[in-house]
PDB file of C-alpha atoms in Angstrom:
ATOM      1  CA  MET A   6       5.195  16.227  -5.849  1.00 58.00           C
ATOM      2  CA  ALA A   7       5.522  13.104  -7.973  1.00 67.00           C
ATOM      3  CA  CYS A   8       2.831  10.542  -7.199  1.00 84.00           C
ATOM      4  CA  PHE A   9       1.740   7.206  -8.481  1.00 86.00           C
ATOM      5  CA  THR A  10      -0.943   7.752 -11.080  1.00 88.00           C
ATOM      6  CA  GLU A  11      -4.059   5.737 -11.764  1.00 91.00           C
ATOM      7  CA  SER A  12      -2.850   5.025 -15.310  1.00 90.00           C
ATOM      8  CA  LYS A  13       0.564   3.789 -14.074  1.00 87.00           C
ATOM      9  CA  LEU A  14      -1.050   1.465 -11.516  1.00 90.00           C
ATOM     10  CA  ARG A  15      -3.386   0.145 -14.224  1.00 91.00           C
ATOM     11  CA  SER A  16      -0.344  -0.610 -16.377  1.00 88.00           C
ATOM     12  CA  TYR A  17       1.259  -2.504 -13.458  1.00 84.00           C
ATOM     13  CA  SER A  18      -1.967  -4.469 -13.145  1.00 86.00           C
ATOM     14  CA  ARG A  19      -1.687  -5.581 -16.782  1.00 84.00           C
ATOM     15  CA  ASN A  20       2.125  -5.945 -16.914  1.00 77.00           C
ATOM     16  CA  ARG A  21       2.927  -9.619 -17.573  1.00 63.00           C
ATOM     17  CA  ARG A  22       6.584  -9.295 -16.524  1.00 66.00           C
ATOM     18  CA  LEU A  23       5.602  -7.845 -13.140  1.00 64.00           C
ATOM     19  CA  LYS A  24       2.952 -10.525 -12.685  1.00 60.00           C
ATOM     20  CA  LYS A  25       5.514 -13.247 -13.403  1.00 63.00           C
ATOM     21  CA  GLU A  26       8.055 -11.707 -11.009  1.00 63.00           C
ATOM     22  CA  ALA A  27       5.329 -11.424  -8.370  1.00 57.00           C
ATOM     23  CA  ARG A  28       4.327 -15.085  -8.802  1.00 56.00           C
ATOM     24  CA  ASP A  29       7.952 -16.230  -8.716  1.00 61.00           C
ATOM     25  CA  ASN A  30       8.704 -14.222  -5.582  1.00 56.00           C
ATOM     26  CA  VAL A  31       5.604 -15.428  -3.789  1.00 51.00           C
ATOM     27  CA  LYS A  32       6.330 -19.060  -4.683  1.00 46.00           C
ATOM     28  CA  GLY A  33       9.971 -19.311  -3.774  1.00 47.00           C
ATOM     29  CA  PHE A  34      11.871 -16.250  -2.675  1.00 46.00           C
ATOM     30  CA  LYS A  35      12.094 -14.817   0.779  1.00 48.00           C
ATOM     31  CA  SER A  36      11.295 -11.166   0.416  1.00 48.00           C
ATOM     32  CA  LEU A  37      13.876  -8.443   0.384  1.00 53.00           C
ATOM     33  CA  ALA A  38      13.081  -7.604   3.982  1.00 49.00           C
ATOM     34  CA  GLU A  39      10.658 -10.383   4.820  1.00 72.00           C
ATOM     35  CA  ALA A  40       8.215  -7.506   4.821  1.00 80.00           C
ATOM     36  CA  THR A  41       4.495  -8.007   5.101  1.00 90.00           C
ATOM     37  CA  ILE A  42       2.133  -5.190   4.259  1.00 94.00           C
ATOM     38  CA  PHE A  43      -1.493  -4.625   5.163  1.00 97.00           C
ATOM     39  CA  LEU A  44      -2.842  -2.675   2.184  1.00 97.00           C
ATOM     40  CA  SER A  45      -5.735  -0.386   3.047  1.00 98.00           C
ATOM     41  CA  HIS A  46      -7.736   0.554  -0.030  1.00 97.00           C
ATOM     42  CA  SER A  47     -11.173   1.039  -1.527  1.00 96.00           C
ATOM     43  CA  HIS A  48     -12.688  -2.028  -3.145  1.00 95.00           C
ATOM     44  CA  SER A  49     -13.757   0.319  -5.977  1.00 96.00           C
ATOM     45  CA  ASP A  50     -10.073   0.562  -6.927  1.00 96.00           C
ATOM     46  CA  LYS A  51      -9.471  -3.153  -7.508  1.00 95.00           C
ATOM     47  CA  GLU A  52      -7.432  -2.720 -10.702  1.00 95.00           C
ATOM     48  CA  LEU A  53      -5.224  -0.063  -9.031  1.00 95.00           C
ATOM     49  CA  VAL A  54      -4.813  -2.296  -5.975  1.00 95.00           C
ATOM     50  CA  GLU A  55      -3.781  -5.213  -8.191  1.00 93.00           C
ATOM     51  CA  GLY A  56      -1.221  -2.959  -9.878  1.00 92.00           C
ATOM     52  CA  LEU A  57       0.337  -1.956  -6.553  1.00 92.00           C
ATOM     53  CA  ILE A  58       0.292  -5.581  -5.359  1.00 91.00           C
ATOM     54  CA  ASN A  59       2.117  -6.645  -8.546  1.00 87.00           C
ATOM     55  CA  TRP A  60       4.703  -3.891  -8.081  1.00 85.00           C
ATOM     56  CA  LEU A  61       5.292  -4.740  -4.403  1.00 86.00           C
ATOM     57  CA  SER A  62       5.223  -8.506  -4.947  1.00 83.00           C
ATOM     58  CA  SER A  63       7.783  -8.225  -7.755  1.00 79.00           C
ATOM     59  CA  ARG A  64      10.098  -6.909  -5.032  1.00 77.00           C
ATOM     60  CA  GLY A  65       9.412  -9.945  -2.865  1.00 78.00           C
ATOM     61  CA  VAL A  66       7.011  -8.255  -0.475  1.00 84.00           C
ATOM     62  CA  GLU A  67       3.985 -10.125   0.831  1.00 87.00           C
ATOM     63  CA  VAL A  68       0.812  -8.014   0.623  1.00 92.00           C
ATOM     64  CA  TYR A  69      -2.408  -8.665   2.555  1.00 94.00           C
ATOM     65  CA  VAL A  70      -5.721  -7.461   1.139  1.00 95.00           C
ATOM     66  CA  ASP A  71      -8.997  -8.435   2.749  1.00 94.00           C
ATOM     67  CA  TRP A  72     -10.746  -9.624  -0.419  1.00 91.00           C
ATOM     68  CA  GLU A  73      -8.101 -12.324  -0.874  1.00 91.00           C
ATOM     69  CA  ASP A  74      -8.685 -13.638   2.670  1.00 91.00           C
ATOM     70  CA  ASP A  75     -11.019 -16.646   2.433  1.00 91.00           C
ATOM     71  CA  ARG A  76     -11.632 -16.447   6.194  1.00 92.00           C
ATOM     72  CA  MET A  77     -13.409 -13.095   5.888  1.00 92.00           C
ATOM     73  CA  PRO A  78     -17.180 -13.241   6.403  1.00 92.00           C
ATOM     74  CA  GLU A  79     -19.252 -12.967   3.243  1.00 90.00           C
ATOM     75  CA  LYS A  80     -21.170 -10.023   4.695  1.00 91.00           C
ATOM     76  CA  THR A  81     -19.390  -7.221   6.495  1.00 90.00           C
ATOM     77  CA  ASN A  82     -19.968  -7.413  10.242  1.00 92.00           C
ATOM     78  CA  ALA A  83     -18.184  -7.140  13.612  1.00 95.00           C
ATOM     79  CA  GLU A  84     -16.085 -10.206  12.796  1.00 94.00           C
ATOM     80  CA  THR A  85     -14.846  -8.397   9.665  1.00 94.00           C
ATOM     81  CA  ALA A  86     -13.700  -5.444  11.761  1.00 95.00           C
ATOM     82  CA  ASP A  87     -12.015  -7.729  14.282  1.00 96.00           C
ATOM     83  CA  ARG A  88     -10.148  -9.662  11.556  1.00 95.00           C
ATOM     84  CA  ILE A  89      -8.996  -6.417   9.957  1.00 96.00           C
ATOM     85  CA  LYS A  90      -7.671  -5.139  13.311  1.00 97.00           C
ATOM     86  CA  LYS A  91      -5.742  -8.379  13.775  1.00 96.00           C
ATOM     87  CA  GLN A  92      -4.240  -8.196  10.281  1.00 96.00           C
ATOM     88  CA  ILE A  93      -3.189  -4.559  10.744  1.00 97.00           C
ATOM     89  CA  THR A  94      -1.406  -5.597  13.942  1.00 96.00           C
ATOM     90  CA  LYS A  95       0.093  -8.770  12.445  1.00 95.00           C
ATOM     91  CA  ASN A  96       1.641  -7.258   9.299  1.00 95.00           C
ATOM     92  CA  ASN A  97       4.909  -5.306   9.622  1.00 93.00           C
ATOM     93  CA  ILE A  98       3.822  -2.297   7.599  1.00 95.00           C
ATOM     94  CA  PHE A  99       0.484  -0.549   7.114  1.00 97.00           C
ATOM     95  CA  MET A 100       0.121   1.009   3.675  1.00 97.00           C
ATOM     96  CA  MET A 101      -2.794   3.084   2.419  1.00 97.00           C
ATOM     97  CA  LEU A 102      -3.442   3.394  -1.309  1.00 96.00           C
ATOM     98  CA  ALA A 103      -4.667   6.992  -1.173  1.00 95.00           C
ATOM     99  CA  THR A 104      -7.109   7.380  -4.053  1.00 95.00           C
ATOM    100  CA  ARG A 105     -10.240   9.522  -4.198  1.00 94.00           C
ATOM    101  CA  ASN A 106     -12.326   6.416  -3.475  1.00 95.00           C
ATOM    102  CA  ALA A 107     -10.162   5.455  -0.474  1.00 95.00           C
ATOM    103  CA  CYS A 108     -10.322   8.957   0.991  1.00 93.00           C
ATOM    104  CA  ASN A 109     -14.121   8.926   0.633  1.00 94.00           C
ATOM    105  CA  SER A 110     -14.461   5.419   2.095  1.00 94.00           C
ATOM    106  CA  ARG A 111     -15.881   4.760   5.562  1.00 93.00           C
ATOM    107  CA  TRP A 112     -13.531   1.834   6.181  1.00 95.00           C
ATOM    108  CA  VAL A 113     -10.167   3.250   5.061  1.00 96.00           C
ATOM    109  CA  PRO A 114     -10.033   6.175   7.536  1.00 95.00           C
ATOM    110  CA  TRP A 115     -11.061   3.725  10.279  1.00 96.00           C
ATOM    111  CA  GLU A 116      -8.194   1.414   9.267  1.00 97.00           C
ATOM    112  CA  VAL A 117      -5.753   4.351   9.303  1.00 96.00           C
ATOM    113  CA  GLY A 118      -6.936   5.130  12.838  1.00 96.00           C
ATOM    114  CA  ILE A 119      -6.338   1.527  13.910  1.00 97.00           C
ATOM    115  CA  ALA A 120      -2.863   1.588  12.351  1.00 97.00           C
ATOM    116  CA  ASP A 121      -2.098   4.883  14.083  1.00 96.00           C
ATOM    117  CA  GLU A 122      -2.957   3.228  17.398  1.00 96.00           C
ATOM    118  CA  LYS A 123      -1.240  -0.136  16.780  1.00 96.00           C
ATOM    119  CA  LYS A 124       1.842   0.801  14.723  1.00 96.00           C
ATOM    120  CA  GLN A 125       4.823   3.067  15.159  1.00 94.00           C
ATOM    121  CA  ARG A 126       4.550   6.119  12.934  1.00 93.00           C
ATOM    122  CA  ASP A 127       7.478   4.815  10.817  1.00 92.00           C
ATOM    123  CA  GLN A 128       5.483   1.665   9.986  1.00 95.00           C
ATOM    124  CA  ILE A 129       2.695   3.614   8.277  1.00 96.00           C
ATOM    125  CA  LEU A 130       3.040   4.610   4.623  1.00 95.00           C
ATOM    126  CA  VAL A 131       0.670   6.540   2.394  1.00 94.00           C
ATOM    127  CA  VAL A 132       0.792   5.920  -1.343  1.00 94.00           C
ATOM    128  CA  PRO A 133      -0.689   9.087  -2.871  1.00 93.00           C
ATOM    129  CA  VAL A 134      -2.376   8.482  -6.225  1.00 93.00           C
ATOM    130  CA  GLU A 135      -3.234  11.191  -8.722  1.00 89.00           C
ATOM    131  CA  ASP A 136      -6.325  10.658 -10.832  1.00 87.00           C
ATOM    132  CA  ASP A 137      -6.115  10.798 -14.620  1.00 85.00           C
ATOM    133  CA  SER A 138      -6.518  14.595 -14.540  1.00 85.00           C
ATOM    134  CA  GLY A 139      -3.429  14.925 -12.303  1.00 83.00           C
ATOM    135  CA  LYS A 140      -5.279  15.678  -9.061  1.00 85.00           C
ATOM    136  CA  PHE A 141      -4.581  14.078  -5.662  1.00 85.00           C
ATOM    137  CA  HIS A 142      -7.663  13.879  -3.454  1.00 80.00           C
ATOM    138  CA  GLY A 143      -6.001  13.183  -0.106  1.00 81.00           C
ATOM    139  CA  ASN A 144      -7.170  14.284   3.319  1.00 80.00           C
ATOM    140  CA  GLU A 145      -5.181  16.578   5.602  1.00 83.00           C
ATOM    141  CA  TYR A 146      -4.478  13.883   8.203  1.00 84.00           C
ATOM    142  CA  LEU A 147      -2.520  11.878   5.616  1.00 84.00           C
ATOM    143  CA  GLN A 148       0.183  14.535   5.896  1.00 87.00           C
ATOM    144  CA  LEU A 149       1.091  13.003   9.283  1.00 91.00           C
ATOM    145  CA  TYR A 150       2.647   9.941   7.657  1.00 93.00           C
ATOM    146  CA  ARG A 151       5.547   9.035   5.416  1.00 93.00           C
ATOM    147  CA  SER A 152       4.733   8.523   1.759  1.00 91.00           C
ATOM    148  CA  LEU A 153       5.933   6.155  -0.946  1.00 90.00           C
ATOM    149  CA  ARG A 154       6.406   8.038  -4.201  1.00 87.00           C
ATOM    150  CA  PRO A 155       8.271   7.729  -7.472  1.00 83.00           C
ATOM    151  CA  GLN A 156      11.349   9.924  -7.652  1.00 76.00           C
ATOM    152  CA  SER A 157      10.543  11.064 -11.163  1.00 67.00           C
ATOM    153  CA  SER A 158       7.944  10.728 -13.860  1.00 66.00           C
ATOM    154  CA  SER A 159       9.881   7.759 -15.284  1.00 62.00           C
ATOM    155  CA  PHE A 160       8.684   5.549 -12.379  1.00 67.00           C
ATOM    156  CA  THR A 161      12.009   3.702 -12.285  1.00 69.00           C
ATOM    157  CA  LYS A 162      13.066   4.610  -8.735  1.00 76.00           C
ATOM    158  CA  PHE A 163      10.896   5.019  -5.688  1.00 83.00           C
ATOM    159  CA  GLY A 164      11.547   6.558  -2.336  1.00 86.00           C
ATOM    160  CA  VAL A 165      10.052   6.998   1.095  1.00 90.00           C
ATOM    161  CA  TYR A 166       9.511  10.626   2.054  1.00 88.00           C
ATOM    162  CA  GLU A 167       9.012  12.242   5.448  1.00 89.00           C
ATOM    163  CA  PRO A 168       5.717  14.092   5.898  1.00 88.00           C
ATOM    164  CA  GLY A 169       5.752  17.424   4.090  1.00 81.00           C
ATOM    165  CA  LYS A 170       9.243  16.964   2.650  1.00 81.00           C
ATOM    166  CA  SER A 171      10.249  16.934  -0.991  1.00 78.00           C
ATOM    167  CA  ARG A 172      13.627  15.227  -0.405  1.00 79.00           C
ATOM    168  CA  ARG A 173      13.685  11.462  -0.222  1.00 81.00           C
ATOM    169  CA  LYS A 174      14.373   9.991   3.225  1.00 83.00           C
ATOM    170  CA  MET A 175      15.414   6.583   1.897  1.00 82.00           C
ATOM    171  CA  MET A 176      14.982   4.256  -1.030  1.00 84.00           C
ATOM    172  CA  THR A 177      12.083   1.816  -0.878  1.00 81.00           C
ATOM    173  CA  GLU A 178      14.376  -1.204  -0.496  1.00 81.00           C
ATOM    174  CA  GLU A 179      16.159   0.399   2.477  1.00 85.00           C
ATOM    175  CA  TYR A 180      12.796   1.144   4.103  1.00 86.00           C
ATOM    176  CA  LEU A 181      11.638  -2.456   3.622  1.00 82.00           C
ATOM    177  CA  ARG A 182      14.842  -3.811   5.147  1.00 81.00           C
ATOM    178  CA  ARG A 183      14.536  -1.498   8.131  1.00 84.00           C
ATOM    179  CA  TYR A 184      10.823  -1.821   8.915  1.00 83.00           C
ATOM    180  CA  GLY A 185       9.848  -5.026   7.189  1.00 77.00           C
ATOM    181  CA  GLY A 186      10.843  -7.649   9.622  1.00 69.00           C
TER     182      GLY A 186
END
């Protein structure tokens, strides 16, 4: 199974062309599907998160991450949990960046549970990420959801896959049009 890799996401984080496209799309363009994504992740993976945000934003997709929300309390508390629930509900798509840190987090599995309750199954996407040794550290329950994966090691085309399937269900752009707005 082809997955995003930590090194590829790091390169997206540093890629000036992607950053420019992301800025341009955020400033002026309506997104491809007017899609908004709640991105569940571990704060320990900030560089990887930034890489995925750049990649998604360069396609005109608006991405919500909690550490960019200036209305979040400084210290995690009940208000934090309430705001996160509201954002999961508000955004069209729930996406989990499935890294080792995310799978070991206390918050990320909780967020997946909220999304499972608040979203249709088709609106939940897992982005499996292999570490630099080529290992994916996902949990069994992630196999319930569709995944966003590159179609080859060249990372030029990406598709959305049904749980447990190796054939692409649809291209990313088609998915965003269908579920994004």
